[in-house]
Short mmCIF file of C-alpha atoms in Angstrom, two decimals:
data_model
loop_
_atom_site.label_atom_id
_atom_site.label_comp_id
_atom_site.label_asym_id
_atom_site.label_seq_id
_atom_site.Cartn_x
_atom_site.Cartn_y
_atom_site.Cartn_z
CA MET D 198 0.07 0.21 -0.20
CA ARG D 199 2.51 2.37 0.81
CA LEU D 200 4.28 1.84 -2.52
CA ILE D 201 1.49 2.82 -4.17
CA GLN D 202 1.05 6.44 -2.37
CA ILE D 203 4.46 7.31 -3.28
CA LEU D 204 4.08 6.17 -7.01
CA PHE D 205 0.66 8.82 -6.44
CA CYS D 206 2.45 11.28 -4.47
CA SER D 207 4.52 11.34 -6.99
CA LEU D 208 2.58 11.41 -9.96
CA PHE D 209 0.95 14.15 -8.74
CA LEU D 210 3.57 16.20 -8.16
CA PHE D 211 5.03 15.31 -11.70
CA SER D 212 1.67 16.81 -12.59
CA ASN D 213 1.73 19.98 -11.00
CA CYS D 214 5.58 21.06 -12.20
CA SER D 215 3.95 20.47 -15.71
CA SER D 216 0.69 22.70 -14.65
CA SER D 217 3.10 25.20 -13.74
CA GLU D 218 4.93 25.94 -17.00
CA GLU D 219 2.25 25.99 -19.40
CA THR D 220 0.39 28.68 -15.95
CA TRP D 221 3.37 30.91 -16.27
CA LEU D 222 3.59 30.34 -20.29
CA LYS D 223 -0.50 31.53 -19.93
CA GLU D 224 0.46 34.36 -18.15
CA ALA D 225 2.85 35.75 -20.28
CA LYS D 226 0.44 35.14 -22.92
CA THR D 227 -1.89 37.11 -20.86
CA ARG D 228 1.24 39.83 -20.18
CA LEU D 229 2.22 40.67 -23.81
CA GLN D 230 -2.14 41.03 -24.68
CA LYS D 231 -1.54 43.78 -22.85
CA GLY D 232 1.59 45.51 -23.87
CA GLU D 233 2.96 44.68 -20.95
CA LEU D 234 6.32 43.00 -22.45
CA GLN D 235 8.40 42.96 -19.47
CA PRO D 236 6.24 41.39 -17.55
CA ALA D 237 5.58 38.67 -19.96
CA LEU D 238 8.81 38.48 -20.68
CA ASP D 239 8.90 37.54 -17.07
CA ALA D 240 6.59 34.69 -16.94
CA THR D 241 8.08 33.86 -20.23
CA ASN D 242 12.18 32.75 -17.84
CA LYS D 243 9.50 31.24 -15.04
CA ALA D 244 8.18 28.88 -17.66
CA LEU D 245 11.46 28.07 -19.39
CA SER D 246 13.69 27.97 -15.48
CA LYS D 247 10.83 24.82 -14.86
CA ASN D 248 11.53 23.21 -18.27
CA PRO D 249 14.42 24.35 -21.21
CA GLY D 250 12.82 22.53 -23.11
CA PHE D 251 9.76 24.34 -23.89
CA ALA D 252 9.30 24.65 -27.64
CA GLU D 253 6.69 26.79 -27.59
CA ALA D 254 8.26 29.59 -24.62
CA HIS D 255 11.42 29.66 -26.32
CA ASN D 256 8.80 30.74 -29.51
CA LEU D 257 7.70 33.72 -27.43
CA LYS D 258 10.28 34.58 -25.73
CA GLY D 259 11.34 35.04 -28.87
CA VAL D 260 8.42 37.61 -29.80
CA ILE D 261 8.22 39.75 -26.87
CA LEU D 262 12.61 40.36 -27.37
CA PHE D 263 11.21 41.19 -31.08
CA GLN D 264 8.57 43.71 -29.22
CA GLN D 265 10.80 45.19 -27.61
CA LYS D 266 13.16 45.21 -30.62
CA ASN D 267 16.15 43.52 -28.99
CA THR D 268 16.15 41.35 -32.36
CA ALA D 269 19.74 39.16 -32.02
CA GLU D 270 18.48 38.14 -29.08
CA ALA D 271 15.13 36.90 -30.84
CA GLU D 272 16.91 35.82 -33.08
CA GLN D 273 18.54 32.90 -30.72
CA SER D 274 15.59 32.24 -29.31
CA TYR D 275 13.96 30.68 -32.15
CA LEU D 276 16.68 28.76 -32.92
CA LYS D 277 16.90 28.09 -29.87
CA ALA D 278 13.21 27.42 -30.34
CA LEU D 279 13.85 25.23 -33.76
CA GLU D 280 16.53 22.95 -31.55
CA ILE D 281 14.20 21.57 -29.81
CA LYS D 282 11.31 21.58 -32.77
CA PRO D 283 12.81 21.63 -36.56
CA SER D 284 8.89 21.47 -37.56
CA TYR D 285 7.73 24.02 -35.16
CA TYR D 286 6.00 26.23 -37.85
CA ALA D 287 5.33 29.59 -36.02
CA ALA D 288 9.22 30.18 -34.43
CA ASN D 289 9.91 28.89 -38.36
CA LEU D 290 7.73 31.64 -39.79
CA ASN D 291 9.13 34.13 -36.60
CA MET D 292 12.70 33.30 -38.47
CA VAL D 293 11.58 34.64 -41.56
CA ASP D 294 10.31 37.84 -40.50
CA ILE D 295 14.02 38.01 -38.73
CA GLN D 296 16.36 37.42 -41.36
CA MET D 297 14.11 39.85 -44.11
CA GLY D 298 14.53 42.21 -41.11
CA LYS D 299 18.36 41.96 -42.14
CA ASN D 300 17.61 42.40 -46.08
CA ASP D 301 19.15 38.85 -45.82
CA TRP D 302 16.46 37.49 -48.80
CA LYS D 303 18.50 33.55 -49.39
CA THR D 304 18.10 32.90 -45.46
CA ALA D 305 14.97 34.28 -44.95
CA LEU D 306 14.09 32.31 -47.76
CA LYS D 307 14.42 28.93 -46.17
CA TYR D 308 12.71 30.00 -43.49
CA ALA D 309 10.15 30.73 -45.72
CA GLN D 310 10.11 27.21 -47.96
CA ALA D 311 10.37 24.72 -45.19
CA SER D 312 7.09 27.42 -43.08
CA VAL D 313 4.83 26.31 -46.72
CA LYS D 314 6.22 22.35 -46.58
CA ILE D 315 4.89 22.22 -42.39
CA ALA D 316 1.91 24.11 -43.37
CA PRO D 317 1.25 23.98 -46.38
CA ASP D 318 -2.62 25.18 -46.16
CA SER D 319 -1.66 28.80 -44.18
CA SER D 320 -1.78 32.09 -46.01
CA GLU D 321 0.63 33.40 -44.28
CA ALA D 322 4.09 31.52 -45.52
CA TYR D 323 2.95 31.98 -49.25
CA LEU D 324 2.12 35.16 -48.81
CA LYS D 325 6.05 36.12 -47.02
CA ARG D 326 7.62 33.70 -48.59
CA GLY D 327 5.44 35.76 -52.42
CA ILE D 328 7.43 39.10 -50.98
CA ILE D 329 11.32 37.11 -50.59
CA LEU D 330 10.78 35.81 -54.34
CA ALA D 331 9.57 39.05 -55.81
CA ALA D 332 12.76 40.38 -53.84
CA LEU D 333 15.17 37.97 -55.21
CA GLY D 334 13.94 38.24 -59.05
CA ASP D 335 11.27 35.47 -59.46
CA VAL D 336 8.58 37.32 -60.26
CA GLN D 337 6.73 34.45 -61.31
CA ALA D 338 6.94 32.91 -58.60
CA GLY D 339 6.47 35.64 -56.58
CA ILE D 340 3.06 36.04 -58.37
CA ASN D 341 1.98 32.12 -58.35
CA ASP D 342 2.74 32.48 -54.24
CA PHE D 343 -0.53 35.57 -54.24
CA THR D 344 -2.64 33.89 -55.84
CA LYS D 345 -2.21 31.47 -53.88
CA THR D 346 -1.84 33.23 -50.41
CA THR D 347 -5.64 35.14 -52.51
CA THR D 348 -7.08 31.67 -52.59
CA LEU D 349 -6.85 30.70 -49.61
CA ASN D 350 -7.47 33.38 -47.87
CA PRO D 351 -9.54 36.08 -50.29
CA ASN D 352 -9.46 39.26 -47.71
CA ASN D 353 -5.30 38.86 -47.27
CA ILE D 354 -5.02 43.11 -48.64
CA ASP D 355 -1.22 42.34 -49.05
CA ALA D 356 -1.16 39.82 -50.81
CA TRP D 357 -4.00 41.71 -53.39
CA TYR D 358 -1.02 44.41 -53.55
CA ASN D 359 1.75 43.06 -53.05
CA ARG D 360 0.23 41.35 -56.83
CA GLY D 361 -0.72 44.10 -57.54
CA ASN D 362 2.26 46.47 -57.98
CA ILE D 363 3.87 43.76 -60.09
CA TYR D 364 1.83 43.63 -62.45
CA PHE D 365 1.76 47.95 -62.23
CA GLN D 366 5.90 47.42 -63.23
CA GLN D 367 5.06 44.70 -65.22
CA LYS D 368 3.09 48.00 -67.51
CA ASN D 369 0.27 45.62 -67.04
CA TYR D 370 -1.76 48.62 -65.77
CA PRO D 371 -6.05 46.15 -66.21
CA ASN D 372 -4.39 43.19 -63.93
CA ALA D 373 -2.75 46.06 -61.25
CA LEU D 374 -5.80 47.44 -61.74
CA GLN D 375 -8.60 44.31 -61.01
CA ASP D 376 -6.08 44.45 -57.45
CA PHE D 377 -5.98 47.27 -56.20
CA GLU D 378 -9.74 47.67 -56.48
CA LYS D 379 -10.35 44.60 -54.43
CA CYS D 380 -8.04 45.84 -52.07
CA ILE D 381 -10.00 48.75 -51.59
CA GLN D 382 -13.39 46.22 -51.55
CA ILE D 383 -11.28 44.54 -48.16
CA ASN D 384 -10.50 48.60 -46.99
CA PRO D 385 -11.86 51.43 -48.37
CA LYS D 386 -9.69 53.72 -46.81
CA PHE D 387 -6.48 52.04 -47.49
CA GLY D 388 -4.80 54.63 -48.86
CA LYS D 389 -1.88 53.47 -51.00
CA ALA D 390 -4.96 51.42 -52.99
CA PHE D 391 -6.24 54.86 -54.48
CA TYR D 392 -2.61 56.06 -55.11
CA ALA D 393 -1.91 53.50 -56.48
CA MET D 394 -4.84 52.61 -58.41
CA GLY D 395 -4.65 56.18 -59.64
CA LEU D 396 -1.09 55.51 -61.52
CA SER D 397 -2.37 52.96 -63.47
CA TYR D 398 -5.28 54.70 -64.46
CA PHE D 399 -3.41 57.53 -65.80
CA TYR D 400 -0.87 56.04 -67.65
CA SER D 401 -3.42 53.13 -68.73
CA ASN D 402 -4.87 57.23 -70.00
CA SER D 403 -7.88 58.07 -68.08
CA LYS D 404 -7.67 60.81 -66.34
CA GLU D 405 -10.55 62.05 -64.43
CA LYS D 406 -10.54 58.40 -63.03
CA ALA D 407 -6.95 59.20 -62.47
CA CYS D 408 -7.25 62.01 -60.30
CA LEU D 409 -10.60 60.61 -58.34
CA SER D 410 -8.23 57.90 -57.42
CA LEU D 411 -6.00 60.24 -56.40
CA LYS D 412 -8.20 62.87 -55.02
CA GLN D 413 -9.39 59.62 -52.88
CA ALA D 414 -6.48 59.29 -52.14
CA GLN D 415 -5.37 62.39 -51.06
CA ASP D 416 -8.28 62.27 -48.21
CA LEU D 417 -7.55 59.63 -46.81
CA ASP D 418 -3.57 61.27 -46.06
CA TYR D 419 -1.64 59.16 -47.77
CA PRO D 420 1.87 60.68 -48.95
CA GLY D 421 2.95 61.95 -51.51
CA ALA D 422 -0.83 61.84 -53.22
CA GLN D 423 -1.37 65.86 -52.97
CA GLN D 424 1.22 66.76 -55.07
CA ALA D 425 0.39 63.24 -57.96
CA TRP D 426 -2.80 65.07 -57.60
CA HIS D 427 -1.18 69.14 -58.33
CA GLN D 428 0.74 67.61 -60.99
CA ILE D 429 -1.24 65.30 -63.29
CA CYS D 430 -4.68 66.94 -62.45
CA GLU D 431 -4.12 70.64 -62.23
CA ASP D 432 -3.78 71.99 -65.81
#
């Protein structure tokens, strides 16, 4: 009977230890949602003191450090999470942001490729890979990823805008206009899309529509819209 009691107590203590690290992680997430970065970091460190191999806590620590603009330590936290769990989607995607911030596009692509492989239904992974591919000069592959993003998430305004921007650079103004119009359907206050539409209409020889779009961008205080309106529309 005493052996059973000892085993029971051991299991109980192990359960308490496990819940403790989860409790601290939950506390960290709550603090982070409130914008309380240092208390969130403290709670994350307490979770890691309970379990140094807690990949989710390492990743969350990276998120907090990144928001504190401590990107070097944030990167180390993400790498630690991936050392523990290489297939950790969130940590891979966070590493994409770190490398993009350093303009290290090739390393960013490596983590973006991993993110897509781990979560093939993630619109965010395709979006980021599309941005990287376009930056690396593989424009068509970038378009394909932006298209995939909009298929998975039709309201992903960044994908519509980025694809429209590529079409604009290619002087494919009809397709660019369709994508910028979609942006405005999603967010009628997206001044950058109105500005891009204005330029697209101008280069499509539709001056009246160009001026209307630029006026809307100007009303939304988009930088450069007022100057463009004066250059194109005042005569």
